[in-house]
Every structure is written in C-alpha cells, then in structure tokens.
Short mmCIF file of C-alpha atoms in Angstrom, two decimals:
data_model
loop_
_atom_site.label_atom_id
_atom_site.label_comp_id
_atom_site.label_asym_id
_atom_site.label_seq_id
_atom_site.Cartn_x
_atom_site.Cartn_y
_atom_site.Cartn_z
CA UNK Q 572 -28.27 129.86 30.35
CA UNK Q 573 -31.62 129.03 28.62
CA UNK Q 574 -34.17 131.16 27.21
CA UNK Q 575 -38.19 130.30 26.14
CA UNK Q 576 -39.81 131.56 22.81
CA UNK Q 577 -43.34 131.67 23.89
CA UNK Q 578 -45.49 130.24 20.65
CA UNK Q 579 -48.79 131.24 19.76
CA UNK Q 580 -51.23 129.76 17.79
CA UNK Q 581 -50.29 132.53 14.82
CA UNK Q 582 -47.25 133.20 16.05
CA UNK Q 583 -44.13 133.34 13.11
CA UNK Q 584 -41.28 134.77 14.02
CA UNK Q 585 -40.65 132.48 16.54
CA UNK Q 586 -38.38 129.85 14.51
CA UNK Q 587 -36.23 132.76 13.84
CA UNK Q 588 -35.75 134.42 17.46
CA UNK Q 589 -34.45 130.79 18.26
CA UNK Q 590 -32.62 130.34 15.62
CA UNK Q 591 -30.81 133.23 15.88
CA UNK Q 592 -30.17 132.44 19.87
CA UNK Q 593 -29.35 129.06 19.34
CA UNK Q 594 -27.12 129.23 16.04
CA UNK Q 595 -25.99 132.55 15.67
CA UNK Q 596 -25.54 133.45 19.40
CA UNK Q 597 -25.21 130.25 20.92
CA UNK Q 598 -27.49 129.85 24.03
CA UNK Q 599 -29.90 127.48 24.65
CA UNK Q 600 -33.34 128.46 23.20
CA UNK Q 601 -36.64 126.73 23.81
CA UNK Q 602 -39.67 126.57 22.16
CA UNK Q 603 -42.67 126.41 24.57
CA UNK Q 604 -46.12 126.02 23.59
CA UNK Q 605 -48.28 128.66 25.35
CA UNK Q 606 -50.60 125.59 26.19
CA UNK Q 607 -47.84 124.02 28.33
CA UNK Q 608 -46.75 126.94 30.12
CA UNK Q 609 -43.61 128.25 31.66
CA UNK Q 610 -42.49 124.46 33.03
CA UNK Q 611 -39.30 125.36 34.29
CA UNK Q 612 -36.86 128.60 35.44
CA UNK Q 613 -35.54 130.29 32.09
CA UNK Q 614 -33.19 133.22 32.42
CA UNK Q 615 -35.28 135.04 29.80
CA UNK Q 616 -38.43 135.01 27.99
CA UNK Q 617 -38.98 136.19 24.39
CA UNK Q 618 -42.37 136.93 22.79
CA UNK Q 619 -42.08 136.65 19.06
CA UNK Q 620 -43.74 138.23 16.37
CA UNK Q 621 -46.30 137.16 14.42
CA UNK Q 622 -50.32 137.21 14.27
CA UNK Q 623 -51.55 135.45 17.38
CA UNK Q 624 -55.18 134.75 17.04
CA UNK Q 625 -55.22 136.77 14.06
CA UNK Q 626 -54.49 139.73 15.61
CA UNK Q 627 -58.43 139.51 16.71
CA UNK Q 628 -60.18 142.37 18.75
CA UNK Q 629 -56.47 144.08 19.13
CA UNK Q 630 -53.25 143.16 18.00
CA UNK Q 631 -52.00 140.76 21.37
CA UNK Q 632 -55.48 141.25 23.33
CA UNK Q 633 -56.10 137.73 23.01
CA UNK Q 634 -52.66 135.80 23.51
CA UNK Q 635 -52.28 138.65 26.28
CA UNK Q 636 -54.77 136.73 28.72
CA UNK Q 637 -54.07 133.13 28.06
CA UNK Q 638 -52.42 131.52 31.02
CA UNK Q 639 -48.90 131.27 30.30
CA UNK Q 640 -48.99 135.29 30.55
CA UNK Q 641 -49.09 134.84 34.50
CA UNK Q 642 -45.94 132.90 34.57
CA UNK Q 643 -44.18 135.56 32.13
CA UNK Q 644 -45.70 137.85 34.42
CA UNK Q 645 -44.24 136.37 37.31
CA UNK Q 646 -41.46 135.72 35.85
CA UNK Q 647 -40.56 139.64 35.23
CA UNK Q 648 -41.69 140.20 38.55
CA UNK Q 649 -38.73 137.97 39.97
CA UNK Q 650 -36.60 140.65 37.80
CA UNK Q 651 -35.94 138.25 34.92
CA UNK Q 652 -36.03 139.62 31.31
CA UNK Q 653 -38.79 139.26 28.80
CA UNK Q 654 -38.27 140.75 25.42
CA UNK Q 655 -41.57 141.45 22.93
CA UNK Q 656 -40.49 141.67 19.61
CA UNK Q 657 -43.45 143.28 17.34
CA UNK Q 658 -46.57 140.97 18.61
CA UNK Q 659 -44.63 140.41 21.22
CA UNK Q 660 -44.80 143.54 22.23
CA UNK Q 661 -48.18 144.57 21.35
CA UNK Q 662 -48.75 141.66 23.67
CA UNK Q 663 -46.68 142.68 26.99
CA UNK Q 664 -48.63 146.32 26.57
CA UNK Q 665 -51.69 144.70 26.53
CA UNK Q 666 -51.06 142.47 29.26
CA UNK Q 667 -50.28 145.56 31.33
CA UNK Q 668 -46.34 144.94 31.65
CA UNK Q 669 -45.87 147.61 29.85
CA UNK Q 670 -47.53 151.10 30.04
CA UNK Q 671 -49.70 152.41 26.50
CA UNK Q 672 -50.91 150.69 23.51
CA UNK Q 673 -49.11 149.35 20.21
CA UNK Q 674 -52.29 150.13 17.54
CA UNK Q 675 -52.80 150.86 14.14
CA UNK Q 676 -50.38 153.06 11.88
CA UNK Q 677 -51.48 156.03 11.28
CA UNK Q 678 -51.46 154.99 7.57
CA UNK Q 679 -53.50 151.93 8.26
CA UNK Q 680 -51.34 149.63 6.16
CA UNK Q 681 -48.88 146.83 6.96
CA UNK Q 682 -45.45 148.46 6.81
CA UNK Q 683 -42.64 146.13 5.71
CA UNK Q 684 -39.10 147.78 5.54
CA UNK Q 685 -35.99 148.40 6.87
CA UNK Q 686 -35.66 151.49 9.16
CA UNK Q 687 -32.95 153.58 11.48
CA UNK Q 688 -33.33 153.34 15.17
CA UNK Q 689 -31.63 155.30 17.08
CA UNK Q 690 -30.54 154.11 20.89
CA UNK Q 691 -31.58 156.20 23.32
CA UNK Q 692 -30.63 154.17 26.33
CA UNK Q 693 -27.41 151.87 26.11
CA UNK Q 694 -27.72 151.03 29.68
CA UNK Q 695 -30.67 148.53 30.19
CA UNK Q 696 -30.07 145.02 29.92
CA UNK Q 697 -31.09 144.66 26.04
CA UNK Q 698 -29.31 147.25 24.97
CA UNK Q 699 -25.64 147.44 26.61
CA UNK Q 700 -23.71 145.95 23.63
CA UNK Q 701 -24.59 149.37 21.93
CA UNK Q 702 -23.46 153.00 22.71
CA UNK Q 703 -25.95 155.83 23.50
CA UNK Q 704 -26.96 157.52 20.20
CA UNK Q 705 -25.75 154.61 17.94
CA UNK Q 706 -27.88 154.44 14.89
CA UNK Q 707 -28.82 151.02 13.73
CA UNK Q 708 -31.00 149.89 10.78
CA UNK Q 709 -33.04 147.00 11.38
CA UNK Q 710 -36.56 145.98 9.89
CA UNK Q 711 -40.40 146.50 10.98
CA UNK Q 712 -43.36 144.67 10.05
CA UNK Q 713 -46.27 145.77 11.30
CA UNK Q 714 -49.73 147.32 10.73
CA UNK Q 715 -50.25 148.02 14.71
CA UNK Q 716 -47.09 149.88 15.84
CA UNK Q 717 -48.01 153.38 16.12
CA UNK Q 718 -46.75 153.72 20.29
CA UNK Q 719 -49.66 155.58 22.01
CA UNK Q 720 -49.71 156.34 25.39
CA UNK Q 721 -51.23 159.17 27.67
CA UNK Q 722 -49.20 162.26 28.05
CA UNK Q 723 -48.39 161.80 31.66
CA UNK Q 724 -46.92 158.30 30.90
CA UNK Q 725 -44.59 159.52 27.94
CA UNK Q 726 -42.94 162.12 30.48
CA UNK Q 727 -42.48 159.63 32.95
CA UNK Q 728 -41.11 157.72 30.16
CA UNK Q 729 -38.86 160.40 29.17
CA UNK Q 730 -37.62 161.25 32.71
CA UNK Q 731 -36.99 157.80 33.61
CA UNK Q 732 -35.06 156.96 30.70
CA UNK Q 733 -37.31 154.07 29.82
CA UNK Q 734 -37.01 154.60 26.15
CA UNK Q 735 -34.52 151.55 24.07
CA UNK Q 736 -35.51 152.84 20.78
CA UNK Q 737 -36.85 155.73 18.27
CA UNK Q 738 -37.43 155.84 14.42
CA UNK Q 739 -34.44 158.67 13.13
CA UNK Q 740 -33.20 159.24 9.60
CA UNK Q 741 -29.23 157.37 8.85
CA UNK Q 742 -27.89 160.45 10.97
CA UNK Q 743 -29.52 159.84 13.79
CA UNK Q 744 -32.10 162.83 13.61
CA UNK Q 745 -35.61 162.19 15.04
CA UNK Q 746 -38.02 163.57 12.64
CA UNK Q 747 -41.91 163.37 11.59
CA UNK Q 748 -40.79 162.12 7.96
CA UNK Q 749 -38.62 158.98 9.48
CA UNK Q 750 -41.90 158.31 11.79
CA UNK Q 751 -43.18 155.24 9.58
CA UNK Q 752 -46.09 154.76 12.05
CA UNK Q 753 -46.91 157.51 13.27
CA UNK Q 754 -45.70 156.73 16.86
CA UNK Q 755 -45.82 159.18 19.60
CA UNK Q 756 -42.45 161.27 20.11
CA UNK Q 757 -40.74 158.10 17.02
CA UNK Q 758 -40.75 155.81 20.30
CA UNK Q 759 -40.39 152.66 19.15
CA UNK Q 760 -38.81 150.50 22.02
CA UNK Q 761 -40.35 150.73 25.43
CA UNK Q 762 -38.53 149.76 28.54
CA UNK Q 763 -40.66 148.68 31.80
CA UNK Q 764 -40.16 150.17 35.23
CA UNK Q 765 -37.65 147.67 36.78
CA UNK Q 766 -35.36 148.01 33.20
CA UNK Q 767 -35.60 143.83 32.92
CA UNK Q 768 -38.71 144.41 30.24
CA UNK Q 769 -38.29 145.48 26.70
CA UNK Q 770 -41.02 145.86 24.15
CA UNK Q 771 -40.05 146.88 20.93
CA UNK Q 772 -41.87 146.84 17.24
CA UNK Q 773 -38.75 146.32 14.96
CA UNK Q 774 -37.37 142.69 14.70
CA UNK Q 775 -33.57 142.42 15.87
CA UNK Q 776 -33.96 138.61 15.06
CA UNK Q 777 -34.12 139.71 11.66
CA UNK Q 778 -30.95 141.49 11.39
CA UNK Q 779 -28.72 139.56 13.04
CA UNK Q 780 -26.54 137.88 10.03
CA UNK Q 781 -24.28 139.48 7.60
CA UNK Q 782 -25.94 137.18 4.91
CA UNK Q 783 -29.62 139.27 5.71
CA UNK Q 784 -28.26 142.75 5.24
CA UNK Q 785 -27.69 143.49 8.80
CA UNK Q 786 -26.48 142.60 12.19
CA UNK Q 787 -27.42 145.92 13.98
CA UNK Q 788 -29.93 144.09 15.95
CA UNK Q 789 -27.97 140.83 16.81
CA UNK Q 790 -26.77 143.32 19.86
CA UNK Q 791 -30.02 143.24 21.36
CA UNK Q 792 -29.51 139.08 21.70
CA UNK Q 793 -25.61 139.84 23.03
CA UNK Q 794 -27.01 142.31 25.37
CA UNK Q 795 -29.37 140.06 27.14
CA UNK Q 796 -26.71 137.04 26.92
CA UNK Q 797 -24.15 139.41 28.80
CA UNK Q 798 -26.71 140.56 31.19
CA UNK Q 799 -27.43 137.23 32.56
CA UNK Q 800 -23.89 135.97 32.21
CA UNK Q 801 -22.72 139.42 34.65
CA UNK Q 802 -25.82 138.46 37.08
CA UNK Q 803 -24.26 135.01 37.36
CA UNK H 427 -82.37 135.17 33.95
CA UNK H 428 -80.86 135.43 30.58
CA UNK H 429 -80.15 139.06 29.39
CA UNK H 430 -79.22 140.58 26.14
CA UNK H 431 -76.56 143.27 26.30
CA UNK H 432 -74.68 145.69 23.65
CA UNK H 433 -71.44 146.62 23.84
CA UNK H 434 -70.27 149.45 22.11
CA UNK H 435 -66.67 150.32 21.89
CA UNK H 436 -64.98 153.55 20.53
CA UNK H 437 -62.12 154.74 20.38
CA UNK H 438 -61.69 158.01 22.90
CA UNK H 439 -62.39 161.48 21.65
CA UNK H 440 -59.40 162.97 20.26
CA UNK H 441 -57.86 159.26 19.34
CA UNK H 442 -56.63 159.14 15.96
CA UNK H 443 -58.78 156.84 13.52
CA UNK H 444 -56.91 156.27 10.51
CA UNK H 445 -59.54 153.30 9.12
CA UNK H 446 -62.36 155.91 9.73
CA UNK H 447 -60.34 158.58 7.82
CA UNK H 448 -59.77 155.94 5.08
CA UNK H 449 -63.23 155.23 5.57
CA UNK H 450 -64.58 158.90 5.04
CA UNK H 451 -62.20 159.92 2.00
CA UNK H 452 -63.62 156.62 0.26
CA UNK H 453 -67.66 158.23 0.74
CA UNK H 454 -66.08 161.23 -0.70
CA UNK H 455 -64.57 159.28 -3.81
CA UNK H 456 -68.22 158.46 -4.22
CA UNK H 457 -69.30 162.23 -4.38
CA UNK H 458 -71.04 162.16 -0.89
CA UNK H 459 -69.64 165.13 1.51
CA UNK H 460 -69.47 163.73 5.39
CA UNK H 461 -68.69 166.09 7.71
CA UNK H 462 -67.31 163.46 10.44
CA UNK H 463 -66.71 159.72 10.69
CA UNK H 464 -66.08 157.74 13.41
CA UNK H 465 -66.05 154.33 14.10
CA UNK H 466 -67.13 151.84 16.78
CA UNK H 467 -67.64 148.30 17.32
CA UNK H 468 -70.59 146.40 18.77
CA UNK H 469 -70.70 143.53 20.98
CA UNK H 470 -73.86 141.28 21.35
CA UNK H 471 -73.72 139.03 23.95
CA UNK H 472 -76.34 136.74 25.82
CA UNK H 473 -75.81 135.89 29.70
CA UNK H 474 -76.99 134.82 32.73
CA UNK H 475 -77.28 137.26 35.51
CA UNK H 476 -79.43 137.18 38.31
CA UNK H 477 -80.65 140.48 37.81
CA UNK H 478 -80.24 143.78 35.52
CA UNK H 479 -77.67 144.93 37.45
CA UNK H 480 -75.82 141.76 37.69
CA UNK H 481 -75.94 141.73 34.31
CA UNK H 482 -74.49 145.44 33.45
CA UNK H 483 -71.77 144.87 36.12
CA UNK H 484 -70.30 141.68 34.53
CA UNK H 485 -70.73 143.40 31.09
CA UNK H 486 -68.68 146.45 32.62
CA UNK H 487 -66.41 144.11 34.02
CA UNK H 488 -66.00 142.25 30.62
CA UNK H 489 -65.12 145.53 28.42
CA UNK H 490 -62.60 146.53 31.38
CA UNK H 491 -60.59 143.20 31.34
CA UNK H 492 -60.71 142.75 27.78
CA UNK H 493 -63.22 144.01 25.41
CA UNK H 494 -61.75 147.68 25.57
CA UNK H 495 -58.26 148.64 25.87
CA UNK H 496 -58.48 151.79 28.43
CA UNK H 497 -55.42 153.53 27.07
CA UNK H 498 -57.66 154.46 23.82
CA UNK H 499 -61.15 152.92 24.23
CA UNK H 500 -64.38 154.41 26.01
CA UNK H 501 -67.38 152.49 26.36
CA UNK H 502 -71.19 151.76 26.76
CA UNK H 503 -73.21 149.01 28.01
CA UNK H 504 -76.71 148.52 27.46
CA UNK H 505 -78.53 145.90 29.03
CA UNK H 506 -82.42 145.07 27.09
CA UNK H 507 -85.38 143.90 28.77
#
C-alpha cells in the first residue's frame, strides 16, 4: 500500500501527513513534488495543508490548475481516494472535485484552535474507524474555511449523505456559537459523489499522537488504510 | 492587435464580505457614515487578439477558468480601444 503527499511550493503540513502515515500508522508515504507529477499508481492521494502560492487570488486557485491536478483528477476518477486536508481542500473545491467554495471566515482572521467535530457519516472510506455521531476534537487552522455552497448543492449534500464532518460543542450539538467560521449548516468535511473524495478544513494529521493532545483524527488515516486493505 | 482589457471581479450579491464589513466599520472609526461597502478586484491585462471580440471572449474565458470562482464571483469585462 503506498500513498503520495502532493507538495506545493507553500505547502507545510505535508512533512506531518507523512509522518504520521509512515511512523505512526505505518504505510508507505511519498512525497511527490507537484512538478514531477503522479509517476506511478498510489492507492491514495493526500493534499496537505499549507499556503500554496500564498494562498494568491483564492486560497488553492492556483495549485488547483497546475498539472499534477489532472492525474489526481484521474486518479479519483479510477475510484481511488484523495483526501484534502485544509489547503488541500480548498484546493480539490477549486479544482471542481468537489462541489462549493472553502473562503474567508466570516471573521476574516486566521483561526488557530482545537475544535469538536462531530461525524455525520461513519460509512465512507475516511471515516469507518469511527461511529455515526462520535464527537472528536481535532484542530483547524485556517483563515478560508467558511464552506459555501449554493442551496441546491447543500440539499443534495444532505440527502446524499455526503457530509464527513460538522463543527458541534463537546456534546455533540450543532450550534451557531461552535461555528468558528461561519460555515454553511457547521459543514466542515465534504464528501464527493463517488464517496472515494474527502475534503475537510480541520487537520487529523495533527491529532494523531497521544503526546499532541489528541488522536481523534488518527482514525481518518486508519480509515483509509482499512479501506484499501478490504478492496485488496 | 494588442488590446487592453479590465477585469472586474465581485463577489455575488447577497455573498457575505467580511473584509468589506471590516473595511466599512474602520471608515466609521474615522467618523465617516457609509451606507454600503463592497469590494471588488481589478484585473489589467494586455493581449493579443485578432479582433475586439476575440479579445472579450478569451478575457471571458480567462475569468471562467480561473480569475473568478463561479460559486461566489460575478464578473465584467471591458475591452478599450
């Protein structure tokens, strides 16, 4: 099993995704320029977070039309899994993997904190290794997260069970106070049509050890690793 | 033929604009009283087209594929000359 951590030029998170595959969860992980492209088959394709090209024009806008985003997109075509984590996912909505727009908070600063998700779909491929309604705490970091999307998208959303993620209090309560960003309906982890696409603003990477405060989002990493393990 | 053309970029009516609502409360921390504030962004761009309407439909095609994101953005093109 091997999986590719797409760098940017800006990109910063992306030590840390592999890492975290590599050491704490024990898959192969590489790290693949976007100059060089997608030069082999991975099993899955992670988009870290980070500032690529400065987050110029629109958070992702830029890194979302360089080449290597037609062999991710090809790659999710085939049915493979690409996660975005935080620029990464600003980047799959802008490359049009993923329906609506990752922009700026609707406090336009740069959030930094832990927060509670809760799951509201423990039946994709990213998020099996949890329970429906489980409510995690992992950390954003962002100053374009707020999820925007028409309203006929969000109730396709809804009825198609393509939301992973939304901001809720430690009980698990969805509410306009726990909504950091300002995100329509707290949505906060976006799944694409097919299931095998996940684009999500907090960073799992960055709970995934006891030793960082948290390993609620390590399941995101297990979830994918048991995903392609089952598909054989 | 080389043509100048503006881009203007804004966000859709009823978008939220939290940097223009920054924006505006700062004017009013100065003691001015704004009724509205919006914000847009301007694109000036010199290209070769070989005519007027060449050159509008490559701008148009420019703000689709990149320049504007059509979830939140509208736009306007205006080509000089």
């Amino acid at each position: 099993m091997r999986f590719a951590v797409i760098q940017f030029g800006g990109s910063n998170c992306d030590r840390d995704v592999q890492y975290v595959l590599s050491e704490i969860c024990g898959v192969d992980a590489d790290l693949v320029w976007y100059k060089e492209g997608l030069l082999r088959s991975y099993d899955a394709v992670v988009l870290p977070g980070g500032f690529s090209y400065g987050d110029y024009l629109r958070a992702g806008a830029i890194a979302a039309r360089t080449p290597i985003m037609a062999d991710v997109i090809r790659h999710a075509m085939n049915g493979k899994l690409v996660l975005g984590i935080c620029n990464g996912a600003q980047i799959l909505a802008e490359s049009g993997l993923m329906p609506g727009v990752f922009t700026i908070n609707n406090y336009p600063k740069f959030i930094c904190k832990p927060v509670h998700l809760r799951v509201e779909n423990a039946a994709s491929p990213f998020t099996s290794a949890y329970r429906n309604g489980d409510v995690i705490r992992i950390p954003i970091a962002h100053a374009e997260g707020r999820y925007a999307a028409p309203a006929e998208t969000l109730a396709s959303l809804n009825a198609d069970n393509r939301i992973a993620f939304r901001f809720c209090d430690e009980t698990g309560t969805v509410t306009v106070a726990c909504n950091p960003n300002g995100a329509a309906e707290n949505i906060t982890g976006v799944l694409s049509e097919q299931g095998n696409v996940l684009a999500m603003m907090p960073h799992p990477e960055r709970a995934s050890e006891t030793i960082l405060g948290s390993v609620d989002g390590k399941p995101v990493f297990d979830s994918m690793i048991g995903f392609i393990e089952r598909k054989g | 033929m080389k043509y100048d053309v503006t881009i203007k970029i804004a966000l859709k009516e009823g978008m939220l604009d939290p940097e223009a609502s920054a924006i505006q409360n700062a004017i009013t921390n100065l003691g001015y009283t704004t009724e509205s504030l919006r914000t847009a962004r301007l694109f000036l761009i010199r290209l070769d087209a070989p005519d007027r309407e060449a050159a509008r439909a490559m701008a148009q095609k420019i703000c689709e594929r990149l320049l504007a994101n059509p979830v939140i953005h509208r736009y306007e093109v205006e080509v000089a000359g």
